[in-house]
CSV table of C-alpha atoms and ligand atoms in Angstrom, one decimal:
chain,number,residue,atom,x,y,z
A,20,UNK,CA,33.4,7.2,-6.8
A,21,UNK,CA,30.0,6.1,-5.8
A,22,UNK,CA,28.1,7.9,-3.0
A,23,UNK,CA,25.7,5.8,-0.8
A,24,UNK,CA,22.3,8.0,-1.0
A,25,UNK,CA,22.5,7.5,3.2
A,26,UNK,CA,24.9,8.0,5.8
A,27,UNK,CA,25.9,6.1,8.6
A,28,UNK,CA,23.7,8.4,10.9
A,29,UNK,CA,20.6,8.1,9.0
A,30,UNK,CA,21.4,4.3,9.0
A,31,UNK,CA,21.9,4.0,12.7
A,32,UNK,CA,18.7,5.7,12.9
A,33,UNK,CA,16.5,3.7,10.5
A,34,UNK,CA,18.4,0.7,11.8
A,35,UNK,CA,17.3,1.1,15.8
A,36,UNK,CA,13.4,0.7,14.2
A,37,UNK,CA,14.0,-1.4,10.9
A,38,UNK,CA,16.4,-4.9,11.6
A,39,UNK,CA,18.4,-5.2,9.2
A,40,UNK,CA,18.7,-6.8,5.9
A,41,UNK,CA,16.3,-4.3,4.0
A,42,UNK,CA,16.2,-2.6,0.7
A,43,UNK,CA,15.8,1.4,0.8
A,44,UNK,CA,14.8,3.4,-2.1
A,45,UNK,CA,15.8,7.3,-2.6
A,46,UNK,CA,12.6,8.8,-3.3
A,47,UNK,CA,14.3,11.8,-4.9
A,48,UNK,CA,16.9,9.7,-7.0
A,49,UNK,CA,13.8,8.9,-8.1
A,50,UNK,CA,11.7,11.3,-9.3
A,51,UNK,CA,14.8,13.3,-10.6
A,52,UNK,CA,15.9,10.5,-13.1
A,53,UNK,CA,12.4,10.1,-14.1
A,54,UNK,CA,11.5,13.8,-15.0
A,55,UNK,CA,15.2,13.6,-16.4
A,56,UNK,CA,13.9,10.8,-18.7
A,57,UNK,CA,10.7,12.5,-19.8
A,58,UNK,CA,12.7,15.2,-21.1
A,59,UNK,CA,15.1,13.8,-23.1
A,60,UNK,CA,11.6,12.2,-25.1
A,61,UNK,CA,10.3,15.5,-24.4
A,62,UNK,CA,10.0,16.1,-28.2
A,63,UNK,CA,7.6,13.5,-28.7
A,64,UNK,CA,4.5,14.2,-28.0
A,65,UNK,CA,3.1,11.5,-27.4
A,66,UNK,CA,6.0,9.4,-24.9
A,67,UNK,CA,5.6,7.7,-22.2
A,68,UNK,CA,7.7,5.4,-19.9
A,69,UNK,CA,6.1,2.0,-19.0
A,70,UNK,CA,8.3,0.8,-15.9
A,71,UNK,CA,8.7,-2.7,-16.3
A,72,UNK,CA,6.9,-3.9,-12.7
A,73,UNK,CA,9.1,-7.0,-12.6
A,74,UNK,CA,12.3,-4.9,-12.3
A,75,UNK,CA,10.3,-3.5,-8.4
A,76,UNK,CA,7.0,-5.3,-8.0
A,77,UNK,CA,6.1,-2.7,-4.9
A,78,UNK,CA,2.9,-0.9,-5.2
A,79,UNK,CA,4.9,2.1,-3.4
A,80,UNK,CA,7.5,2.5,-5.8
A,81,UNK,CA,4.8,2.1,-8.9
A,82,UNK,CA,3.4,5.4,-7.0
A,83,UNK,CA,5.7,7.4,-7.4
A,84,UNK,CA,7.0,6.3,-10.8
A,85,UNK,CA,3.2,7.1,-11.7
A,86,UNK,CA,2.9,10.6,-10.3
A,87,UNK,CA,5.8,11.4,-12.5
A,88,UNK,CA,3.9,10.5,-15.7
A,89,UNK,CA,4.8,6.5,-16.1
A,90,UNK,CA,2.8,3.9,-16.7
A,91,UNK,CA,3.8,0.0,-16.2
A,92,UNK,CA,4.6,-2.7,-18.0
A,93,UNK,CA,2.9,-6.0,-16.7
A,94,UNK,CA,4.0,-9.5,-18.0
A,95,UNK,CA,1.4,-11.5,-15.6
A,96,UNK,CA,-1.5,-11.8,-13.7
A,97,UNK,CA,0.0,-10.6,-10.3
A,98,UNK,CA,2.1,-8.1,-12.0
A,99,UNK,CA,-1.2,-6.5,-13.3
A,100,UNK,CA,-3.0,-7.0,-9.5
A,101,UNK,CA,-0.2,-4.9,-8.7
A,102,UNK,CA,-0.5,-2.0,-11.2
A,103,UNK,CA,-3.8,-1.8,-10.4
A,104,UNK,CA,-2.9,-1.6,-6.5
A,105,UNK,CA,-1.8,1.9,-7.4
A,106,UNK,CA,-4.7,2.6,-10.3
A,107,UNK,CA,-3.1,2.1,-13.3
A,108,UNK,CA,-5.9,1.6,-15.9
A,109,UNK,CA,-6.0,1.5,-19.6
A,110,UNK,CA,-3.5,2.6,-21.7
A,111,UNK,CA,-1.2,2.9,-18.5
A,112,UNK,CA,-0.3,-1.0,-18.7
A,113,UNK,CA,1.4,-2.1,-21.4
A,114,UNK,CA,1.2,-5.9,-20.9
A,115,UNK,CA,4.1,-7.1,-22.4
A,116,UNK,CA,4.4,-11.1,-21.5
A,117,UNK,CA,5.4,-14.2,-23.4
A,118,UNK,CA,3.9,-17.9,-23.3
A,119,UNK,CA,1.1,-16.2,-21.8
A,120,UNK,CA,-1.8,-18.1,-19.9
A,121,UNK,CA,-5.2,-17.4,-20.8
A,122,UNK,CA,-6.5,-16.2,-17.3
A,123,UNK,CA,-3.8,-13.5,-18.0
A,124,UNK,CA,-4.4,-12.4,-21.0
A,125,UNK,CA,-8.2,-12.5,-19.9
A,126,UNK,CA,-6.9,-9.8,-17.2
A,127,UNK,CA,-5.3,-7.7,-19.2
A,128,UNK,CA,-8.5,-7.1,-21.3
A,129,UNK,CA,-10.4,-6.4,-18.4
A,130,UNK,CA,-7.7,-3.3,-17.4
A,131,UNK,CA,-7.9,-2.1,-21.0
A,132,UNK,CA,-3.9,-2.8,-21.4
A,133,UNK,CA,-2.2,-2.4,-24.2
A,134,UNK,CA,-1.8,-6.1,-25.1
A,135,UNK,CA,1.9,-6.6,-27.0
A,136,UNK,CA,1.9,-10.1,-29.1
A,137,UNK,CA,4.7,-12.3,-28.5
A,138,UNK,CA,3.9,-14.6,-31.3
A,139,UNK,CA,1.4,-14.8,-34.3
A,140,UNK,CA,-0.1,-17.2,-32.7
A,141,UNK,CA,-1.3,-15.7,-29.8
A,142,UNK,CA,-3.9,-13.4,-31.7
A,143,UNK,CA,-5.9,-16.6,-32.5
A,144,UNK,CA,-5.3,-17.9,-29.0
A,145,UNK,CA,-6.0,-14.3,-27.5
A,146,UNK,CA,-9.4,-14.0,-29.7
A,147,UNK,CA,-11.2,-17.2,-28.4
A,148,UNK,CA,-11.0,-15.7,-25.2
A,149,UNK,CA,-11.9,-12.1,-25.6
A,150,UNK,CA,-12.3,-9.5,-28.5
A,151,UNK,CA,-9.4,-7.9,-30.5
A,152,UNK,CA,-8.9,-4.5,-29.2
A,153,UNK,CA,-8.6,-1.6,-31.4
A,154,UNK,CA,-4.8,-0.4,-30.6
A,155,UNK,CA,-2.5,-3.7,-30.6
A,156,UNK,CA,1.0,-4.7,-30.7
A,157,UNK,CA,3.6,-7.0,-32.0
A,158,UNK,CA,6.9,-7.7,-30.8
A,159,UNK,CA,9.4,-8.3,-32.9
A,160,UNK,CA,12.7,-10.4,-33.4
A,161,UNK,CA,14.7,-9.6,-36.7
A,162,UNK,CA,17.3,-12.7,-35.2
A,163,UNK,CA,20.9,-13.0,-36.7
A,164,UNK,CA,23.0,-10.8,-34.5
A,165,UNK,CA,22.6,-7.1,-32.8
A,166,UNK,CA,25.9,-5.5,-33.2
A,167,UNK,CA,26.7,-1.8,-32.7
A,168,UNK,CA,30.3,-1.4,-34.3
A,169,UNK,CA,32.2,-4.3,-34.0
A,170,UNK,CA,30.6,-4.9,-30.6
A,171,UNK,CA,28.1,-7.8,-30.4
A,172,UNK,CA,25.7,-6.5,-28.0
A,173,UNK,CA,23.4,-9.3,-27.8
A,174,UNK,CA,22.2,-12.7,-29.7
A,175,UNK,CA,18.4,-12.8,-31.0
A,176,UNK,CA,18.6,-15.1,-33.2
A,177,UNK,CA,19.0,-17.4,-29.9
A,178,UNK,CA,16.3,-15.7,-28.5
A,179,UNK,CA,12.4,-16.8,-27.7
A,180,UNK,CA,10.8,-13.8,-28.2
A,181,UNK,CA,9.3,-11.6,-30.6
A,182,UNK,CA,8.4,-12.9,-34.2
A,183,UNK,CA,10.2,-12.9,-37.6
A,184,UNK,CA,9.5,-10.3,-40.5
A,185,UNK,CA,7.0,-12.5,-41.7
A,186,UNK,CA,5.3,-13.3,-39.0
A,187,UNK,CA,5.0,-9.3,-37.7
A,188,UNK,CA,3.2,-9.0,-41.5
A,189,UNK,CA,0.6,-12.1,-41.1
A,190,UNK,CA,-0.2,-10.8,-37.6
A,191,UNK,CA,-0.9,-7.5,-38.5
A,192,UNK,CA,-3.0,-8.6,-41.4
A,193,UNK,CA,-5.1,-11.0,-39.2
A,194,UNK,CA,-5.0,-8.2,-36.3
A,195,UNK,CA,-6.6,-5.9,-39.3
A,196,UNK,CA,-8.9,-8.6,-39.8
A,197,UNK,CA,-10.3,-8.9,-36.6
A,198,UNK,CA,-10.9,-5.0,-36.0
A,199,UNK,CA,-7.9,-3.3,-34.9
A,200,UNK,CA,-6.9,0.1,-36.1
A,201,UNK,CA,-4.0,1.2,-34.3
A,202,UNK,CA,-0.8,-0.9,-34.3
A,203,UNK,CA,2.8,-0.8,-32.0
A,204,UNK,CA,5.8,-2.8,-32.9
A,205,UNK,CA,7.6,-3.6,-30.0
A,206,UNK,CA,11.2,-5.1,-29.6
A,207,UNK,CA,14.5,-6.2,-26.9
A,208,UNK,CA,17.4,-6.8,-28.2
A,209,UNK,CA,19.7,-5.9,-25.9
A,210,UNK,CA,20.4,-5.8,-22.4
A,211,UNK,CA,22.3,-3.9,-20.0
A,212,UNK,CA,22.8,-1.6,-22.5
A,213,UNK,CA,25.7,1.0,-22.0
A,214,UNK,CA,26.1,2.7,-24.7
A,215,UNK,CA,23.9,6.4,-25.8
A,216,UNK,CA,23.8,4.4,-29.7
A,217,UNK,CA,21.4,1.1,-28.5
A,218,UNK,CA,17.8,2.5,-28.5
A,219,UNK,CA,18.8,4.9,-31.8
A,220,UNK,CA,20.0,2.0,-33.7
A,221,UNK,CA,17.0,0.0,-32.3
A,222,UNK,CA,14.8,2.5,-33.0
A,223,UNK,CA,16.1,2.7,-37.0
A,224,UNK,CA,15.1,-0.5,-37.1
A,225,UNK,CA,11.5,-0.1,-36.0
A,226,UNK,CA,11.0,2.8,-37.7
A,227,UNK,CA,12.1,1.0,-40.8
A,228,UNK,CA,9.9,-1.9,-40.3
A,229,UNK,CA,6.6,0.6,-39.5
A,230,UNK,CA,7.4,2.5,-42.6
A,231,UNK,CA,7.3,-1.2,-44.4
A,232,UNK,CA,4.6,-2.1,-42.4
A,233,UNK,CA,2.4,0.8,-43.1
A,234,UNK,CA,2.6,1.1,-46.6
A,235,UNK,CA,2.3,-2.4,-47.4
A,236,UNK,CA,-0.8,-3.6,-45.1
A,237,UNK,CA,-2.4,0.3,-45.4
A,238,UNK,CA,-2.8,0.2,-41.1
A,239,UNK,CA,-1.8,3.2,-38.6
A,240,UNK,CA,1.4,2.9,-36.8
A,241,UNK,CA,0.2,4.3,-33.6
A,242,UNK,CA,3.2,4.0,-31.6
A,243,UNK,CA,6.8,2.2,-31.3
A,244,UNK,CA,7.8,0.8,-28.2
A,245,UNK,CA,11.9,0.6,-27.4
A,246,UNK,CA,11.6,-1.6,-24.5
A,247,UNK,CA,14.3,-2.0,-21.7
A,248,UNK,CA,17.8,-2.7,-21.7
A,249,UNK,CA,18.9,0.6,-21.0
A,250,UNK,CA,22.2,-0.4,-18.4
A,251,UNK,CA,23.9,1.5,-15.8
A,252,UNK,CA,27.4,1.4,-14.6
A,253,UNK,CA,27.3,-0.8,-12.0
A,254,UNK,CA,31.5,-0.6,-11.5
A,255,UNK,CA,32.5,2.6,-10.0
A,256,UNK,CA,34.6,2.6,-13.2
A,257,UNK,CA,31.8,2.1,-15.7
A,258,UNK,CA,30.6,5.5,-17.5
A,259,UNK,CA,26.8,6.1,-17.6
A,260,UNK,CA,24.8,6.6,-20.2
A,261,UNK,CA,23.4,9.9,-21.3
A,262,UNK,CA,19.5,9.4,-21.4
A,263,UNK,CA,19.4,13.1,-23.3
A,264,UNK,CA,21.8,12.3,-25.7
A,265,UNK,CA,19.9,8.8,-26.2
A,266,UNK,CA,16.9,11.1,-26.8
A,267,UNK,CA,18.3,13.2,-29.0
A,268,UNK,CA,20.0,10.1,-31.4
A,269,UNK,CA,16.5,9.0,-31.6
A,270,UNK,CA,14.8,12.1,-31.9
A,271,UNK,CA,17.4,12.1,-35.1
A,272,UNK,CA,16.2,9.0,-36.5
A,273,UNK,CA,12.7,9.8,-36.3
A,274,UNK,CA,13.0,13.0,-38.4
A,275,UNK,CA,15.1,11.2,-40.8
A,276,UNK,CA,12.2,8.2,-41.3
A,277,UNK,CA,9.2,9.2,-40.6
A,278,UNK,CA,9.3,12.9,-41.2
A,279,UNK,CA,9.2,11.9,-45.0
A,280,UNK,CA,6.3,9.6,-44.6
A,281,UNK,CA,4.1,11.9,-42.8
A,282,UNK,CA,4.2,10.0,-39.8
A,283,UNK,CA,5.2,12.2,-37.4
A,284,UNK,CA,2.4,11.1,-34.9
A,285,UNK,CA,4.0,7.7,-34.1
A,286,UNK,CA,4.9,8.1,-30.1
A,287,UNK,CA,8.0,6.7,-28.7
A,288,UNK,CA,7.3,4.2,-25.6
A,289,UNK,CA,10.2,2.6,-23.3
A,290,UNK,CA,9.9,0.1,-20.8
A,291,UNK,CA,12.9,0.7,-19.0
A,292,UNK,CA,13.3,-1.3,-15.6
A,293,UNK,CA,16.9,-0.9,-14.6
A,294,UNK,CA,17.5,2.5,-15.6
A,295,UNK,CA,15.0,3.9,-13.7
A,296,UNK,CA,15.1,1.9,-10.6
A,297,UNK,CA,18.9,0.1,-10.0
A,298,UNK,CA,20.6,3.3,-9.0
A,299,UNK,CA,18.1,4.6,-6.6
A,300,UNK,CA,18.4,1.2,-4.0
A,301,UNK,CA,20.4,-0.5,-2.2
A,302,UNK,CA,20.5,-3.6,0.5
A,303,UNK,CA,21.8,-2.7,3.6
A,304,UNK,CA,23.2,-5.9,5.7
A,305,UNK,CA,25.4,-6.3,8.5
A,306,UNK,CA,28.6,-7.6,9.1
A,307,UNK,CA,27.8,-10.0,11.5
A,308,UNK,CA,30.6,-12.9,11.3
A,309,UNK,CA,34.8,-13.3,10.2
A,310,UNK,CA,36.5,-16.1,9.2
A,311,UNK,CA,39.7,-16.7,8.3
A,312,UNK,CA,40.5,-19.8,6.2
A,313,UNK,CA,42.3,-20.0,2.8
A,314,UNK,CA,41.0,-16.6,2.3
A,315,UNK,CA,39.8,-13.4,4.4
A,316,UNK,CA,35.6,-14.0,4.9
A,317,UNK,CA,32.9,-11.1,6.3
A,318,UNK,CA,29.8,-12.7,6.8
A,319,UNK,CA,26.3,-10.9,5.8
A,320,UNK,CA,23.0,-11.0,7.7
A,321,UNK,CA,21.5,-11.1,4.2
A,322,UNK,CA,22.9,-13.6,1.4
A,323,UNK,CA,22.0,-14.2,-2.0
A,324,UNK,CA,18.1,-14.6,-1.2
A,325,UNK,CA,18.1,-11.0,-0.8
A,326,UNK,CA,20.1,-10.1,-4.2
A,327,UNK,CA,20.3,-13.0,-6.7
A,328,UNK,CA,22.4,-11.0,-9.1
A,329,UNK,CA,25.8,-11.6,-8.3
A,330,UNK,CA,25.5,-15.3,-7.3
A,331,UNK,CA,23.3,-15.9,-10.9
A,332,UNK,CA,25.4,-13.6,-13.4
A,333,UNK,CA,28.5,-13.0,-11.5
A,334,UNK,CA,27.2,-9.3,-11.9
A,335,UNK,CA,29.1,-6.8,-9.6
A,336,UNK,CA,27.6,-4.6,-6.9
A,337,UNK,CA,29.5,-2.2,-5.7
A,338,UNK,CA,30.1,-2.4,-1.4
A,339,UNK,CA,30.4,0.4,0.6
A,340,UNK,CA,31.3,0.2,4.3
A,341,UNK,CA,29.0,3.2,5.9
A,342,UNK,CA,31.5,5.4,8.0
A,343,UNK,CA,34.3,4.2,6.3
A,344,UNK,CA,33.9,5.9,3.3
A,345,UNK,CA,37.2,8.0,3.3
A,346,UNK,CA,39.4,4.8,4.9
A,347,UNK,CA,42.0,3.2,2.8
A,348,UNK,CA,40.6,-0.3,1.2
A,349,UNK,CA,43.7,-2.0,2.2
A,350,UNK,CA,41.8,-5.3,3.4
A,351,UNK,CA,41.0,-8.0,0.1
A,352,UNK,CA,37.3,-10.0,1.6
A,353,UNK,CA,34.7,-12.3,0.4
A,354,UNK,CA,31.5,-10.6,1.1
A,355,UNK,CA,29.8,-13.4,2.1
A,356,UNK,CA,26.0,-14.5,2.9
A,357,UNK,CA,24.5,-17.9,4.8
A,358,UNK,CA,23.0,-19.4,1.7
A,359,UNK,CA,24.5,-23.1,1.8
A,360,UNK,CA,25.8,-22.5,-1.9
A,361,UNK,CA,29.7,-21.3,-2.5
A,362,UNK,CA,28.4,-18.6,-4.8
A,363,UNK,CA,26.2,-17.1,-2.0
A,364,UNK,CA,28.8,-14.2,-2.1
A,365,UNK,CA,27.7,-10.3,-2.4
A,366,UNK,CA,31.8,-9.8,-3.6
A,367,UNK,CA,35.1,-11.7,-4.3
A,368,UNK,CA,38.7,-10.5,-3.4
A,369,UNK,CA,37.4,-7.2,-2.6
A,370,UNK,CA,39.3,-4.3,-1.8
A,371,UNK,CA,37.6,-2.7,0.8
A,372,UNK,CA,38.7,-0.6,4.6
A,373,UNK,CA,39.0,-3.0,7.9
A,374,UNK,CA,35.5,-4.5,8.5
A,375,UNK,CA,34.4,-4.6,12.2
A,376,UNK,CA,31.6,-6.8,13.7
A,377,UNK,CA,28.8,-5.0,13.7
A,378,UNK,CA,30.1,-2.7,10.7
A,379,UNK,CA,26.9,-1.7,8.4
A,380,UNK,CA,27.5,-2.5,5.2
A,381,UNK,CA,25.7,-0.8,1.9
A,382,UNK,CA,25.1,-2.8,-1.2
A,383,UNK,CA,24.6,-0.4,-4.6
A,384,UNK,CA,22.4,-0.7,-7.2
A,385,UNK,CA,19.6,-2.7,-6.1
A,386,UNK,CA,17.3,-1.0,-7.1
A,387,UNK,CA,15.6,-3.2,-9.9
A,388,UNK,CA,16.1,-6.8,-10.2
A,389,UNK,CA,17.2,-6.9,-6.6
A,390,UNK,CA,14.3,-7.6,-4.1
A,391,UNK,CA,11.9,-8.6,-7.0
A,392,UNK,CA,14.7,-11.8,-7.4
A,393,UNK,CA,14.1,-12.8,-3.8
A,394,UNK,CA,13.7,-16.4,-2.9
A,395,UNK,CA,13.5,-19.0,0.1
A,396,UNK,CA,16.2,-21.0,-0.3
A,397,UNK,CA,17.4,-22.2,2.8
A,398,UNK,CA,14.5,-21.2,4.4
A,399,UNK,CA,15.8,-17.9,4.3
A,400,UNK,CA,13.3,-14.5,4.4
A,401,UNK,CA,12.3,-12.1,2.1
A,402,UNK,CA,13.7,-8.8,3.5
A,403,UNK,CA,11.8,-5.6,4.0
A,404,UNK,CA,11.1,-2.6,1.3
A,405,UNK,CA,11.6,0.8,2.7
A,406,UNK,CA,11.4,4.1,0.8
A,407,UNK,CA,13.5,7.0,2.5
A,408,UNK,CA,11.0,10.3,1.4
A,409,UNK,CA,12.0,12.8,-0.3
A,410,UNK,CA,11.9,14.7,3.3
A,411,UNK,CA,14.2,12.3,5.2
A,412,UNK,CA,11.0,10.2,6.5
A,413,UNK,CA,11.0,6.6,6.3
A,414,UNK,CA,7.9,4.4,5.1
A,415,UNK,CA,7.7,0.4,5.3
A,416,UNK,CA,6.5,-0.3,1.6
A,417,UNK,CA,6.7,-3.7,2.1
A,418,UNK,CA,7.8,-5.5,5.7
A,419,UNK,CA,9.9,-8.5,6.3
A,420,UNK,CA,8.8,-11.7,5.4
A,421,UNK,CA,8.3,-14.0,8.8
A,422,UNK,CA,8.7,-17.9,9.4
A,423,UNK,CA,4.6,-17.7,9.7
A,424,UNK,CA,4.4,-16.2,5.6
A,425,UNK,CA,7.0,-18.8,4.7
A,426,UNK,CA,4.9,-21.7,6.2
A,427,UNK,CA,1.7,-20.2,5.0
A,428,UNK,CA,1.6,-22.4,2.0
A,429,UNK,CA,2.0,-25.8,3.4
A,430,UNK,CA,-0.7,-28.4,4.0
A,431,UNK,CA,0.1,-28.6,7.9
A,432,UNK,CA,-1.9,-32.5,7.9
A,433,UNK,CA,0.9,-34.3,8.1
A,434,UNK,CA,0.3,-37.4,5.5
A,435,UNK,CA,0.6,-39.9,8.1
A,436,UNK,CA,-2.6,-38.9,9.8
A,437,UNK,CA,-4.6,-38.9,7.3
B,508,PLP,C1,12.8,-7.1,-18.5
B,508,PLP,C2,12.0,-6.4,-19.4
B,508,PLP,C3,12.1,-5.0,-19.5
B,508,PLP,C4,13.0,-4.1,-18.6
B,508,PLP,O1,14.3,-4.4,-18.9
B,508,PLP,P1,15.5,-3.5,-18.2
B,508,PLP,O2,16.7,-4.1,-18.7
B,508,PLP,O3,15.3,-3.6,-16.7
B,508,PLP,O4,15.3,-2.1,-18.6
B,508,PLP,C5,11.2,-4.3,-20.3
B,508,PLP,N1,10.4,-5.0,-21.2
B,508,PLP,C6,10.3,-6.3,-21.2
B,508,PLP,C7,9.4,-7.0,-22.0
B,508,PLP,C8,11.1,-7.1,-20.3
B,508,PLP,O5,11.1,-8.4,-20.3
């Protein structure tokens, strides 16, 4: 069973001064998961969590990630503005981007991030512009196929990220070159991981390379960073992982490789996204129209512009109808928004209780990759970014978007008078 982290009280109440559609965060889902995380690395000195910004790019939410010991991960220019929003400085942002402009990389510098290498190429690129730091990283791509068991879990070899063996090698020696002394190796090969075996098995594989890496260029392995792709069980049925038990397989691995070696001061990084975010938000919409055609329809005040997810992967989100959590789901709906776009729908034959006009409906699991997905498309609005506190209090992080921010942009001289 999944629990909506509000009741239909609290909505009714944040409802009567917030319109809905509008995402709301648990501030306390939150922190918990977090501190949970940090422990299950706890044996690494040396750990941190760099929240990939583009999973929530809301200063409010990088707050409170940060006050429980993260730092971000930045992949552009405005995702670094926004780390620094909240102070993020240093070695706080790992900046982590690919086919990256040169103003961005230029900004980066500046903030003292960590810069991670897409390609081999980018060093030369990355040196006209500004000096090679002294603690670097490379991001890796060992292609062919990731497979865990029998399982395929993902394709890199059809991927356009990271660099081959040889490449990691050649960049590291010109990075050596150039200055630097301390080197990550850096790597995503997997997404919506649910399984406690992904970042072990990744982590092998890093380890393996650093060891290679280390003893063949004679360069400090500073630190090895995991990424993301940590999933969640967005089905009700779906089991979660276990983020302690994912610490302790890699804890396991690093004793077995680089105790040996006498490199046991190589910290663990993670830039998890939808672990620590998805859970802990939700889109709250109401049901504002029926139809019945060739099938039963509930139509949304939000659509597809709010939550891209379902209409671009297909991906489930659970639906809860608030108040009508006990009743029997004997009703089968299309949970419908206004996008003009057939897949503009939140859910398909879905079993859910009797919807009513006016019934508020609460979308799981949007808490990463939800709002940050947000477009215009039909001229439709970018909905609000609440966080309910930790003591039931509500703050606007970010407010709804208005027709006046949507026409913002456009040259209002019409051509013909010019
Ligand atoms: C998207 C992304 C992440 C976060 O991925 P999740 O699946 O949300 O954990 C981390 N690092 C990089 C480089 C990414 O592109």
């Amino acid at each position: 069973m999944k629990k909506p982290f509000i009741t239909l009280e609290q909505a009714k109440q944040i409802i009567a001064e917030h319109p809905t559609p509008f995402h709301i965060y648990d501030e306390k889902g939150m922190r918990e998961n977090a501190r949970l995380v940090n422990k299950a690395f706890a044996w690494n000195k040396g750990f941190k969590e760099y929240f990939a910004v583009k999973a929530t790019p809301t200063p409010g939410i990088l707050q409170v990630l940060k006050e429980e010991g993260c730092g971000a991960d930045c992949s552009s220019f405005t995702e670094l503005m926004i780390a620094e929003m909240v102070d993020f400085k240093g070695h706080d942002i790992m900046f982590s981007s690919n086919m990256t402009p040169a103003e961005d990389f230029v900004k980066a510098a500046e903030m003292g991030a960590i810069i991670n290498f897409d390609d081999f190429t980018h060093i030369e690129f990355f040196s006209k512009l500004v000096e090679i730091p002294e603690t670097v990283c490379c991001r890796y791509n060992p292609g062919g196929m990731f497979q865990v068991a029998n399982d395929i879990m993902d394709n890199p070899g059809d991927s356009k990220y990271g660099m081959t063996k040889e490449q990691m090698k050649e960049g590291f020696r010109i990075l050596k070159e150039k200055g630097a002394k301390h080197f990550g190796i850096h790597s995503f090969l997997a997404s919506s991981t649910r399984t406690n075996t992904y970042y072990p098995m990744l982590a092998k594989i890093l380890f393996e390379l650093a060891v290679e890496l280390k003893e063949e260029l004679d360069i400090h392995i500073a630190f090895i960073n995991l990424s993301g792709g940590v999933g969640i069980p967005y089905h009700p049925e779906e089991e979660a992982c276990d983020i302690m038990e994912i610490g302790a397989g890699v804890q396991k691995v690093y004793e077995e490789i680089f105790a040996p070696k006498g490199m046991e001061d190589v910290a663990i990084y993670t830039e998890m996204g939808r672990y620590m975010m998805a859970p802990y938000g939700s889109l709250i919409a109401t049901a504002i129209h029926e139809k019945h055609i060739y099938k039963e329809y509930i139509g949304l005040d939000a659509c597809a512009a709010n939550l891209m997810r379902p209409a671009m992967y297909q991906a489930y989100h659970h639906v809860t109808v608030l108040g009508k959590e006990e009743a029997v789901c004997d009703h089968t709906y299309d949970v419908a928004g206004g996008l003009c776009e057939n897949n503009d729908k939140f859910a398909i034959d879905r079993q859910l209780p009797k919807i009513d006009m006016g019934d508020i409906v609460y979308i799981h699991d949007t808490g990463a990759h939800g709002h940050a997905m947000g477009y215009n498309y039909n001229g439709k609005l970018r909905s609000a970014e609440l966080l309910l506190q930790e003591d039931g209090g509500i703050t606007v992080m970010r407010r709804a978007e208005t027709p006046e921010d949507y026409l913002a942009t456009l040259d209002c001289t019409p051509f013909y008078k010019k």
